[in-house]
Coordinates of N, CA and C in Angstrom, one line a residue:
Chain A
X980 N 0.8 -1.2 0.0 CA 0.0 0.0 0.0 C 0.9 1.2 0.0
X981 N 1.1 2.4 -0.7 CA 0.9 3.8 -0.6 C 1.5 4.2 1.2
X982 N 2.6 5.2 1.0 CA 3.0 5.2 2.4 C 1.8 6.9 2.1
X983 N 1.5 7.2 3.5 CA 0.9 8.2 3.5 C 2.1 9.5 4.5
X984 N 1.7 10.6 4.3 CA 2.2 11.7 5.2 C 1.1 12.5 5.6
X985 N 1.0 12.7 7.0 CA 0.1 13.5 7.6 C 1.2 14.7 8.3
X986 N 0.4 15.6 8.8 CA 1.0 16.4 9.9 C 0.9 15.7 11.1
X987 N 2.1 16.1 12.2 CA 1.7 15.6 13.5 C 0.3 16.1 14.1
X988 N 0.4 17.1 14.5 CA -0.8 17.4 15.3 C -1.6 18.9 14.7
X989 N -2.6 19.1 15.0 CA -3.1 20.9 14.7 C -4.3 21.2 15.5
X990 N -4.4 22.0 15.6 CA -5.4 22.7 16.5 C -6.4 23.0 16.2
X991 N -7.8 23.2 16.1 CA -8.8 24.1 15.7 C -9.8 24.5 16.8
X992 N -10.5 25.7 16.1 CA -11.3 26.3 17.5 C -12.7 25.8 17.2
X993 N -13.6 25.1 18.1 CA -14.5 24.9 17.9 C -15.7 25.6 17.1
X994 N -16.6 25.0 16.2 CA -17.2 25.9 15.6 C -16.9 25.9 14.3
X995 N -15.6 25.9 14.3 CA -15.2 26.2 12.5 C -14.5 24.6 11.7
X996 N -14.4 24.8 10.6 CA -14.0 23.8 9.5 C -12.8 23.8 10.1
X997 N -12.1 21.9 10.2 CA -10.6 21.6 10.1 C -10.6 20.9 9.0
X998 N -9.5 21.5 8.6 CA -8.8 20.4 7.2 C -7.6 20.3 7.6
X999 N -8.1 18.0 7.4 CA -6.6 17.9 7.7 C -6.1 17.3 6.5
X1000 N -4.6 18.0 6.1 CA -4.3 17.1 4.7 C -3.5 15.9 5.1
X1001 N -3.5 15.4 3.7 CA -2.6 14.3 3.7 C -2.3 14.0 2.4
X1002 N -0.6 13.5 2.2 CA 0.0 13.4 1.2 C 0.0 12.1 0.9
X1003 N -0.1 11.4 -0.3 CA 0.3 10.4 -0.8 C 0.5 9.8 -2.4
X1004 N 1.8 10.9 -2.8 CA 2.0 10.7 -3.8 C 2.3 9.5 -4.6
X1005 N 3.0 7.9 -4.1 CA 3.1 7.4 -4.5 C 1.4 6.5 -4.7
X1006 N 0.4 6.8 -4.6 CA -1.0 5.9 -4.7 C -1.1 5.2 -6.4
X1007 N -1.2 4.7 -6.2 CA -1.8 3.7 -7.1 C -3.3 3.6 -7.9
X1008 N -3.4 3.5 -9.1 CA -5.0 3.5 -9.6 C -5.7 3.3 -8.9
X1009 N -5.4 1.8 -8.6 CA -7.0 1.0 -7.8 C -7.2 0.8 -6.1
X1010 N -5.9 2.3 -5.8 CA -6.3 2.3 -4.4 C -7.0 3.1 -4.0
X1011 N -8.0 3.6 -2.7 CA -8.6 4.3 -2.2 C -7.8 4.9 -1.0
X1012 N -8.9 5.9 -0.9 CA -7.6 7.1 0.3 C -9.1 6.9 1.6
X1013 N -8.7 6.4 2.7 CA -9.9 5.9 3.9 C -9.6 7.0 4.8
X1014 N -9.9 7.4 5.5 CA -9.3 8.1 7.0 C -10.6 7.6 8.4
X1015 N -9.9 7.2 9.0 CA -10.4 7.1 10.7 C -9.8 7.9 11.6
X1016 N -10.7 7.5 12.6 CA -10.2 8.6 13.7 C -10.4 7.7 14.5
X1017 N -9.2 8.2 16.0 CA -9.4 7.1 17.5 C -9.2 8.1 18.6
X1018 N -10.6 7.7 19.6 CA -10.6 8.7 20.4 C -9.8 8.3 21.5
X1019 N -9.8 9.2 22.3 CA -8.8 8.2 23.2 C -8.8 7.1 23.4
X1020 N -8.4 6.3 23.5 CA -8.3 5.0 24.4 C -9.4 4.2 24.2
X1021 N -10.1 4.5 22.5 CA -11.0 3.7 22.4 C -10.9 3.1 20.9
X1022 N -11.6 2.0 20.4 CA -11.1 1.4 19.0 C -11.0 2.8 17.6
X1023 N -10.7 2.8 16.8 CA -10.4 3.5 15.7 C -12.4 3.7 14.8
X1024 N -12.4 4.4 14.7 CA -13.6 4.8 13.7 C -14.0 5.2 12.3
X1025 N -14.4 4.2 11.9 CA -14.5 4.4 10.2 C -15.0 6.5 9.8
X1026 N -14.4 6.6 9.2 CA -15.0 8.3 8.7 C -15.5 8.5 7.5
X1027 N -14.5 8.1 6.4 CA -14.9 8.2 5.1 C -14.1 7.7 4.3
X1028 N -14.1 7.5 2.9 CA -13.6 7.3 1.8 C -13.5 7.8 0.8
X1029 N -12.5 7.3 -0.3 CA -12.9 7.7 -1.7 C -11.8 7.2 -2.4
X1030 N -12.3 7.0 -3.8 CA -11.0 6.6 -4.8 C -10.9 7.8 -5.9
X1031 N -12.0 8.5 -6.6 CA -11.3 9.8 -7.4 C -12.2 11.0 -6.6
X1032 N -13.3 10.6 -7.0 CA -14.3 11.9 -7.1 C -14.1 12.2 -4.9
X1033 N -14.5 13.7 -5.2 CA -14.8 13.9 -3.6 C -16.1 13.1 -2.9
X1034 N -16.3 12.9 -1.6 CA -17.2 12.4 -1.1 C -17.6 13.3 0.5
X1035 N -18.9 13.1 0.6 CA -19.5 13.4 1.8 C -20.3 12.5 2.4
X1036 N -20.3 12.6 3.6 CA -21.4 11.7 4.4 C -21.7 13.0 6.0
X1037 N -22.5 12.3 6.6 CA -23.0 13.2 7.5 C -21.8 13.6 8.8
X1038 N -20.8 12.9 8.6 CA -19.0 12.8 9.1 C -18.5 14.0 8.6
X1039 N -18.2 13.7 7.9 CA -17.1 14.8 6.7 C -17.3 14.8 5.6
X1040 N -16.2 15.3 5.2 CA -15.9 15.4 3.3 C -14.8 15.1 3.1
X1041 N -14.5 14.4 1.7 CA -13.0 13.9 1.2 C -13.0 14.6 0.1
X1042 N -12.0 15.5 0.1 CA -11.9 16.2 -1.2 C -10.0 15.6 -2.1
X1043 N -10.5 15.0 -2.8 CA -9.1 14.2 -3.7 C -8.5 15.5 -4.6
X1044 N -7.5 15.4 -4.7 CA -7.2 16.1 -6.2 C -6.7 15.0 -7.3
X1045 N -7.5 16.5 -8.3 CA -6.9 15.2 -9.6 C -6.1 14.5 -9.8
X1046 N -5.1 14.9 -9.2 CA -4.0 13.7 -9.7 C -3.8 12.8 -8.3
X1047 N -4.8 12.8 -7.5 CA -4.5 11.6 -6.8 C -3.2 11.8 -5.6
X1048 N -2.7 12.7 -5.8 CA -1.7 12.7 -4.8 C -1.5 13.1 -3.8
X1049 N -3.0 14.0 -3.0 CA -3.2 14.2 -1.5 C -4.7 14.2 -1.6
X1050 N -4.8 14.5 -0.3 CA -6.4 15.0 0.0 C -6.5 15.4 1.1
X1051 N -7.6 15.8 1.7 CA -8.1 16.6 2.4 C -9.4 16.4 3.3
X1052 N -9.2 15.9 4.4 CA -11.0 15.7 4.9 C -11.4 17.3 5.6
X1053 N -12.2 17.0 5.5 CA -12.9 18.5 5.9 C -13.8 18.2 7.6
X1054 N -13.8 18.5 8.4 CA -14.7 18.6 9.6 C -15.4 19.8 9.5
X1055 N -16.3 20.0 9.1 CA -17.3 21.0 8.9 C -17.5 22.2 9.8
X1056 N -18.1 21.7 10.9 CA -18.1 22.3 11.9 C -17.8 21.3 13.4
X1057 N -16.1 21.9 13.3 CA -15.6 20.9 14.7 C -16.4 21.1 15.7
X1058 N -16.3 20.3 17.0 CA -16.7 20.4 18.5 C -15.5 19.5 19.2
X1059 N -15.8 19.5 20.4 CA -15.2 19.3 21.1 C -14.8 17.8 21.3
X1060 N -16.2 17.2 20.7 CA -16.0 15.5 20.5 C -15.1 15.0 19.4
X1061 N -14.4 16.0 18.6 CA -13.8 15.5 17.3 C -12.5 16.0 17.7
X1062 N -11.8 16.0 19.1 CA -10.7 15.5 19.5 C -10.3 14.4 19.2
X1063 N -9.2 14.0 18.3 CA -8.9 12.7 18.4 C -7.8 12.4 17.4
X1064 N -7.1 11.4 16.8 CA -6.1 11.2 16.2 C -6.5 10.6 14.9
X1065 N -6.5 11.7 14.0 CA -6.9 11.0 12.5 C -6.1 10.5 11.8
X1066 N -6.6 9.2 11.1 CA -5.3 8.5 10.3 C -6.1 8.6 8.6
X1067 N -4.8 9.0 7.6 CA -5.4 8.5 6.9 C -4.8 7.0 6.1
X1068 N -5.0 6.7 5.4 CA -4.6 5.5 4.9 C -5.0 5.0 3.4
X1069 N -4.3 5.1 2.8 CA -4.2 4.2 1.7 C -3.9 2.8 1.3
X1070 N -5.1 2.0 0.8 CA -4.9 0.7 0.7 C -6.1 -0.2 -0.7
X1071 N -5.7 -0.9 -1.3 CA -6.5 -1.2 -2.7 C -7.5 -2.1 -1.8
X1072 N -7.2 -2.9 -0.7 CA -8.3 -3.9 -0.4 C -8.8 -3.6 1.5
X1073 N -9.7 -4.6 1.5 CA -10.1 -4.8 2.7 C -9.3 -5.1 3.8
X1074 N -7.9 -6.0 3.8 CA -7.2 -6.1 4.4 C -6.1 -5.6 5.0
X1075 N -5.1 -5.5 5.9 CA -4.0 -4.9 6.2 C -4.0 -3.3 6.2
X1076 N -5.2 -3.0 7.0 CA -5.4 -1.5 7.7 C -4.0 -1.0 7.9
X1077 N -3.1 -0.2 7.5 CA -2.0 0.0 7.6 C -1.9 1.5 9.0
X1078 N -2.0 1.3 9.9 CA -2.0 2.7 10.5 C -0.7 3.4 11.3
X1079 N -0.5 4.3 10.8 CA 0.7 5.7 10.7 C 0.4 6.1 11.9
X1080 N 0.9 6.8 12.1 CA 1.1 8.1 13.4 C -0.3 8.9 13.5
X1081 N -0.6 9.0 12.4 CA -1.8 10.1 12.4 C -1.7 11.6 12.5
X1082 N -2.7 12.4 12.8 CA -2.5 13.6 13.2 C -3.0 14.4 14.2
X1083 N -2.9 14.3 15.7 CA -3.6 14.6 16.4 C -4.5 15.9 16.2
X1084 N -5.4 15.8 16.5 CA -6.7 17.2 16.1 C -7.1 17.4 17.6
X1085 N -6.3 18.6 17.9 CA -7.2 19.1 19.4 C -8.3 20.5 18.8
X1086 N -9.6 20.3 19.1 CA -10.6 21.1 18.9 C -10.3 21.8 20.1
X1087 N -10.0 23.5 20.2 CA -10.1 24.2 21.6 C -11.8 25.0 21.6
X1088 N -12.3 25.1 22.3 CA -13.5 25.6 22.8 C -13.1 27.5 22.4
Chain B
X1191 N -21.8 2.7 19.9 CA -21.8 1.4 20.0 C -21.6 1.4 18.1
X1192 N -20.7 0.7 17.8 CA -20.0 -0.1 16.5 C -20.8 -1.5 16.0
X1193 N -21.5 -2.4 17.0 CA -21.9 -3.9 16.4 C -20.8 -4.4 16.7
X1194 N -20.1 -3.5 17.3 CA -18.6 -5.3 17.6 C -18.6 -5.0 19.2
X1195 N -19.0 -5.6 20.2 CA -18.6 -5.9 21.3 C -16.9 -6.9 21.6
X1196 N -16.5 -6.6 22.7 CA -15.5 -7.4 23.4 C -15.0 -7.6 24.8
X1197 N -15.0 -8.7 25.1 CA -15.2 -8.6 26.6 C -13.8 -9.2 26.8
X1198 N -13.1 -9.1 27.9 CA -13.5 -8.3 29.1 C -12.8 -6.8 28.6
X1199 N -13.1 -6.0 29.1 CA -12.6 -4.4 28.8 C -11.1 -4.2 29.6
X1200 N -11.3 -5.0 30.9 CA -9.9 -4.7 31.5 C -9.1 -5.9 31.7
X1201 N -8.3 -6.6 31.4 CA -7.8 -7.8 32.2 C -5.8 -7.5 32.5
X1202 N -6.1 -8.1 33.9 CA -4.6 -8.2 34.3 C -4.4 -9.6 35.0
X1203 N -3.5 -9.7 34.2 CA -3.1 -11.2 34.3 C -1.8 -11.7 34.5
X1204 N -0.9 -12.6 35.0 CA 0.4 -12.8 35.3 C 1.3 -13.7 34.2
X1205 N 2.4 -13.4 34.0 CA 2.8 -14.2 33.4 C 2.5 -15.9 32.8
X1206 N 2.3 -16.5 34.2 CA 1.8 -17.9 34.1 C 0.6 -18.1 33.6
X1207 N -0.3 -17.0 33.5 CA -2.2 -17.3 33.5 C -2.1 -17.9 32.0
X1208 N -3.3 -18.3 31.6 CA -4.4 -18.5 30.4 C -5.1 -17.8 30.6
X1209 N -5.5 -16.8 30.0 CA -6.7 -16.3 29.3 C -7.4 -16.0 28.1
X1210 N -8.6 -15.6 28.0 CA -8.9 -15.6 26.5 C -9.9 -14.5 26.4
X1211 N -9.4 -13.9 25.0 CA -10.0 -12.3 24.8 C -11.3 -12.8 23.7
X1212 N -12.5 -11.7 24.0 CA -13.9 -12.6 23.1 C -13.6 -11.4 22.5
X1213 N -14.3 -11.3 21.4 CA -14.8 -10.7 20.1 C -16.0 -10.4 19.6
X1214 N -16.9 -10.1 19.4 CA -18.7 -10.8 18.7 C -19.1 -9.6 17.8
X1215 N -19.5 -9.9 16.9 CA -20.0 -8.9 15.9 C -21.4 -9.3 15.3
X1216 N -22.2 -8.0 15.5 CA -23.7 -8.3 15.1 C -24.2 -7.8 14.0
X1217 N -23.0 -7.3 12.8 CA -23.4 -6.6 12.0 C -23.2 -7.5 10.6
X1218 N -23.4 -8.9 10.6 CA -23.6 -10.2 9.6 C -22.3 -9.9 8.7
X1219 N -20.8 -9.3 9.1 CA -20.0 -9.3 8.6 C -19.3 -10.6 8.2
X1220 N -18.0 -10.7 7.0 CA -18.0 -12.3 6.7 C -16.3 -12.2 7.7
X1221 N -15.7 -10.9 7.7 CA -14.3 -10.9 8.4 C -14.0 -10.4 9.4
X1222 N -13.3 -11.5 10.3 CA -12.7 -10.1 11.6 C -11.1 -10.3 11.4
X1223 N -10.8 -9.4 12.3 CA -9.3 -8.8 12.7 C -8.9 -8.6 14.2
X1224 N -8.1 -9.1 14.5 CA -7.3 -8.5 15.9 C -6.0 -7.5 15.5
X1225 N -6.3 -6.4 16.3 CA -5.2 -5.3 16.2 C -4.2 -5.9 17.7
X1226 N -3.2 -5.0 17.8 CA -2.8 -5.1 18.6 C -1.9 -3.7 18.5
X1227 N -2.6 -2.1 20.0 CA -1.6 -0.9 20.0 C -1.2 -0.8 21.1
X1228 N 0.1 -0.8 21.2 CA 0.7 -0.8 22.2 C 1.0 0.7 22.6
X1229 N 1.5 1.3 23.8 CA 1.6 2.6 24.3 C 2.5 3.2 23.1
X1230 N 1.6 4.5 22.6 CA 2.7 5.1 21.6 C 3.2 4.7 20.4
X1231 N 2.4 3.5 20.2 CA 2.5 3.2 18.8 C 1.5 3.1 18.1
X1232 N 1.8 2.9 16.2 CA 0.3 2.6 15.9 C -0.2 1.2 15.8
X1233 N -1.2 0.9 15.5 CA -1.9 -0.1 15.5 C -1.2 -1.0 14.9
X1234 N -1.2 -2.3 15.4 CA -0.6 -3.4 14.1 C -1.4 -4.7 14.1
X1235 N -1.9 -5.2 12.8 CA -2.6 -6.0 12.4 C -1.9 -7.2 13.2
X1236 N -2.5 -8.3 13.5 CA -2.5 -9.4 14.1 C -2.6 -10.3 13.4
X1237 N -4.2 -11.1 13.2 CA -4.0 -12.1 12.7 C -6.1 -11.3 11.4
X1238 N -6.2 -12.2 10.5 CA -7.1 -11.9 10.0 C -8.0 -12.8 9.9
X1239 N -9.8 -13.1 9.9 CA -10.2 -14.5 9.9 C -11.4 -13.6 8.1
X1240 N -11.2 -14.8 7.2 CA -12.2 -14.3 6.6 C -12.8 -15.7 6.3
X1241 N -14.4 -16.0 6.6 CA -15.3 -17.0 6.4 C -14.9 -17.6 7.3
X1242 N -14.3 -17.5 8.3 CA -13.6 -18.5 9.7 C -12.4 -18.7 9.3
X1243 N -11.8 -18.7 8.0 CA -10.4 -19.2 8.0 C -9.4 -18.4 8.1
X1244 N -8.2 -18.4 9.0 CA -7.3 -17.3 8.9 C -6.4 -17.4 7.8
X1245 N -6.7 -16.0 7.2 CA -5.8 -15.6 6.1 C -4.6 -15.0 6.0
X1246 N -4.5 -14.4 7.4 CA -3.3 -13.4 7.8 C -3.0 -14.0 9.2
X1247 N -1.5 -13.9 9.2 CA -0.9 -13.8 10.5 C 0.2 -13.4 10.3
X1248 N 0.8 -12.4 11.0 CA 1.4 -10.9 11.1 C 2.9 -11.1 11.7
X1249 N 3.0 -12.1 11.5 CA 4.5 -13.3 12.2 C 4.1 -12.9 14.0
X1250 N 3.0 -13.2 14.5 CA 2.8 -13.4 15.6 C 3.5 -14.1 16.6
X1251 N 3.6 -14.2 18.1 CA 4.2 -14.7 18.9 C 3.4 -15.9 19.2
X1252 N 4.0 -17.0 19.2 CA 2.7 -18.6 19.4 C 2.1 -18.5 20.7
X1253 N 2.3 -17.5 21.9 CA 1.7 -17.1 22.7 C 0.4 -16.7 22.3
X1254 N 0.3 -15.8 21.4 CA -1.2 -15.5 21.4 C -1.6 -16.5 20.4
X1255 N -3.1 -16.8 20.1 CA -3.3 -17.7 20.0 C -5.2 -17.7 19.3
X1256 N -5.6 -17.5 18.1 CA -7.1 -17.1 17.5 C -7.3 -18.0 17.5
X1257 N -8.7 -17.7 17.7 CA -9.8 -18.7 17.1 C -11.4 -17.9 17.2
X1258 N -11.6 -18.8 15.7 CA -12.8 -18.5 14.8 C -14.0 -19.5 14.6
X1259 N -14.8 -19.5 15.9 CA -15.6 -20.8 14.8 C -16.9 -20.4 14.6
X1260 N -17.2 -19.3 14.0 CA -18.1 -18.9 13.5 C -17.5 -17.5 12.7
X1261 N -18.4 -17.2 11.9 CA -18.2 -15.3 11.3 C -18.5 -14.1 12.3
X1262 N -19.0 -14.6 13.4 CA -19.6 -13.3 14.5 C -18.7 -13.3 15.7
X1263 N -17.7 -14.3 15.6 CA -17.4 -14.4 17.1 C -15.8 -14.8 17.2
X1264 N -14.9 -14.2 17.6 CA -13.8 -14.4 17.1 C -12.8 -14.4 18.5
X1265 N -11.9 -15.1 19.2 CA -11.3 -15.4 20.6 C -9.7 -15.5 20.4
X1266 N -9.0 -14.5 21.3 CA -7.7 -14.5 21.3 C -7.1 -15.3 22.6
X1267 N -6.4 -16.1 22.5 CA -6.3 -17.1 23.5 C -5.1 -16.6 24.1
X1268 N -4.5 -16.0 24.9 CA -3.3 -15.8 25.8 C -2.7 -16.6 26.4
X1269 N -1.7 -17.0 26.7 CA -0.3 -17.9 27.7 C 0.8 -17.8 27.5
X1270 N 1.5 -17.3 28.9 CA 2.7 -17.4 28.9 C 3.1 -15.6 28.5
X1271 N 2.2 -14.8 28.6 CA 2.5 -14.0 27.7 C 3.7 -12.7 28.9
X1272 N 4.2 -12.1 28.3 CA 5.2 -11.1 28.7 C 5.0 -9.8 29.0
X1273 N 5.6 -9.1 30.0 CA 5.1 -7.7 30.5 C 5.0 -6.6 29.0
X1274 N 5.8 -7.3 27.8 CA 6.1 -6.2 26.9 C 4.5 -6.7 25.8
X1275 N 3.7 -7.7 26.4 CA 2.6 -7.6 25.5 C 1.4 -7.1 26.2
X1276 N 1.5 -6.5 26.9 CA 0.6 -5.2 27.6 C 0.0 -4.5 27.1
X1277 N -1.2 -4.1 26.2 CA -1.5 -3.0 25.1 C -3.0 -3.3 24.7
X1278 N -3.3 -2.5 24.3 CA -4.9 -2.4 23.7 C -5.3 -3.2 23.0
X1279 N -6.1 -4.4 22.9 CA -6.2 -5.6 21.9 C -7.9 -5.3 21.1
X1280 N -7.7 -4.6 19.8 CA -8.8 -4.3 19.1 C -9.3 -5.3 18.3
X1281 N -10.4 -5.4 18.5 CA -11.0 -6.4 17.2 C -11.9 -5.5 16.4
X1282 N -12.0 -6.3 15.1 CA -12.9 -5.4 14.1 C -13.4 -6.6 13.0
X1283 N -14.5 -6.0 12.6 CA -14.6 -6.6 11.6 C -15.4 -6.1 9.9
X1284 N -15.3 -6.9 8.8 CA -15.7 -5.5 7.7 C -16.9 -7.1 7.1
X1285 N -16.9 -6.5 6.4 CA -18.3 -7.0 5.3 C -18.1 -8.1 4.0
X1286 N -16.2 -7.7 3.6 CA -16.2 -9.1 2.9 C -14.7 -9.0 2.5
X1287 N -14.3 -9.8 3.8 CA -12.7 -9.5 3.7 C -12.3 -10.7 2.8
X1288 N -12.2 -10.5 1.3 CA -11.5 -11.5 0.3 C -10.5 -11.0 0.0
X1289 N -10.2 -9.8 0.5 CA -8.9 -9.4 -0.3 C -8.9 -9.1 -1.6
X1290 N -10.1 -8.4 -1.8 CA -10.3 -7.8 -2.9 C -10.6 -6.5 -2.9
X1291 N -10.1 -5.6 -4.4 CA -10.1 -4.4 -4.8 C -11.8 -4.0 -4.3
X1292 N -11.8 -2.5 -4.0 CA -13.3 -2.0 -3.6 C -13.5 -2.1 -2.1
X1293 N -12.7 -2.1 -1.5 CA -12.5 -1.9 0.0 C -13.9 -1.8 0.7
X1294 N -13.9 -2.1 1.8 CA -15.1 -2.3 2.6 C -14.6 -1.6 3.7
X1295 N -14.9 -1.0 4.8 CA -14.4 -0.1 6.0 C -14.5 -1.0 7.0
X1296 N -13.6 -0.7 7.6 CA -13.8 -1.8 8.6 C -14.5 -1.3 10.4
X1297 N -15.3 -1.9 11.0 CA -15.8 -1.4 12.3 C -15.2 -2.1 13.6
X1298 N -14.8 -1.2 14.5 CA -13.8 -1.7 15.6 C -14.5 -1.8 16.7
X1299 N -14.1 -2.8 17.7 CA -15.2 -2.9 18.9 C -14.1 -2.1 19.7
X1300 N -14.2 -1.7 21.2 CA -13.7 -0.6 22.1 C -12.3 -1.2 22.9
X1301 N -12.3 -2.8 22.6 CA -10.9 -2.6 22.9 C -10.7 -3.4 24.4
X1302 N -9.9 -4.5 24.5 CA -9.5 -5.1 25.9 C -8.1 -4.4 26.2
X1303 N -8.1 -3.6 27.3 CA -6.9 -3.4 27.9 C -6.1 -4.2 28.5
X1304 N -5.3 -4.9 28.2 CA -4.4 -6.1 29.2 C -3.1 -5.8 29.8
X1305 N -3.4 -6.0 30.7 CA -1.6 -5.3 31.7 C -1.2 -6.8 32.3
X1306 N 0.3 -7.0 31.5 CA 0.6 -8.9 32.2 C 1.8 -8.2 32.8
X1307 N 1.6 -8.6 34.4 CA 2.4 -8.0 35.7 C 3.0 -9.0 35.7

């Protein structure tokens, strides 16, 4: 799978959009770009996906660029519960969840 | 709540015990997974079960120890194990782990903490 780069950690003030990027230039056609998040000290949580086009669900948004070689999830409007350490991840199949460092997201009030 | 339960949430155990970590998934998935994150690290894949059969093992220590005998319900068997395997034991499971292109997401239950003193 695609090694990915995140930032370590960033901040946002409750209320407003976080975008966290993430680089992965080397991706591959038939992979998809996943991101979860883990809140503290609890299992990891599905967020979203995508393989070209952007996507939304009532979570976030995945915004790809054309060429595939970053993206962007969007948290719309943070809160306080979307503390937590987002991973993203690239991988073609269901297996071998590969997970990075991530990027810690402190929401401040 | 995810559809994947796992019990017990806390266990501390001694080097000599047996124990065994449960799994259960109510969401008619066909695969589970055992993670294994230790303090400060990321997550690392364990073993994988798809249709009950294990397809993955992650060059594991024969100390720990799966078993699958159904698609809902999946048990990590412990013995002998070591202060350095201390760490958050996650299970998960997705919807049709063949190891095929078109990924399926996978859902994580909350995780047994085990501290072996």
């Amino acid at each position: 799978d695609a090694k990915t780069t995140q930032p370590t950690s960033m901040d946002c003030a409750e209320g407003r959009a976080a975008n966290l990027p993430c680089n992965h230039s080397t991706i591959s056609g038939n992979e998809y770009v996943y991101w979860y998040r883990q809140i503290h000290s609890q299992g990891p949580q599905y967020i979203i996906h995508g393989l070209k086009n952007n996507e939304t669900n009532e979570m976030a948004s995945l915004i790809i660029t054309e060429d595939r070689k970053s993206s962007t999830l969007i948290l719309p409007h943070a809160t306080l519960r979307d503390t937590a350490v987002y991973y993203c991840i690239v991988r073609v199949n269901d297996y071998k969840l590969s997970f990075g460092a991530g990027t810690t997201v402190t929401v401040r009030a | 709540e995810t559809g994947v339960t796992q019990t017990p949430r806390h266990l501390v155990m001694g080097m000599t015990n047996k124990k065994s970590l449960k799994c259960e998934q109510h969401l008619g998935h066909n695969a589970m997974y055992w993670y294994k994150q230790s303090a400060k690290k990321p997550l690392e894949l364990m073993f994988v079960y798809n249709f009950k059969e294990q397809t993955e093992n992650n060059s594991v220590p024969s100390r720990f120890s799966p078993e699958c005998p159904n698609s809902s319900h999946l048990f990590l068997h412990l013995h002998t194990l070591q202060p350095e395997d201390s760490a958050l034991y996650l299970c998960a499971s997705s919807q049709d782990g063949g190891g095929l292109a078109g990924a399926r997401e996978q859902y994580f239950g909350p995780g047994t903490r085990l501290t072996v003193t």
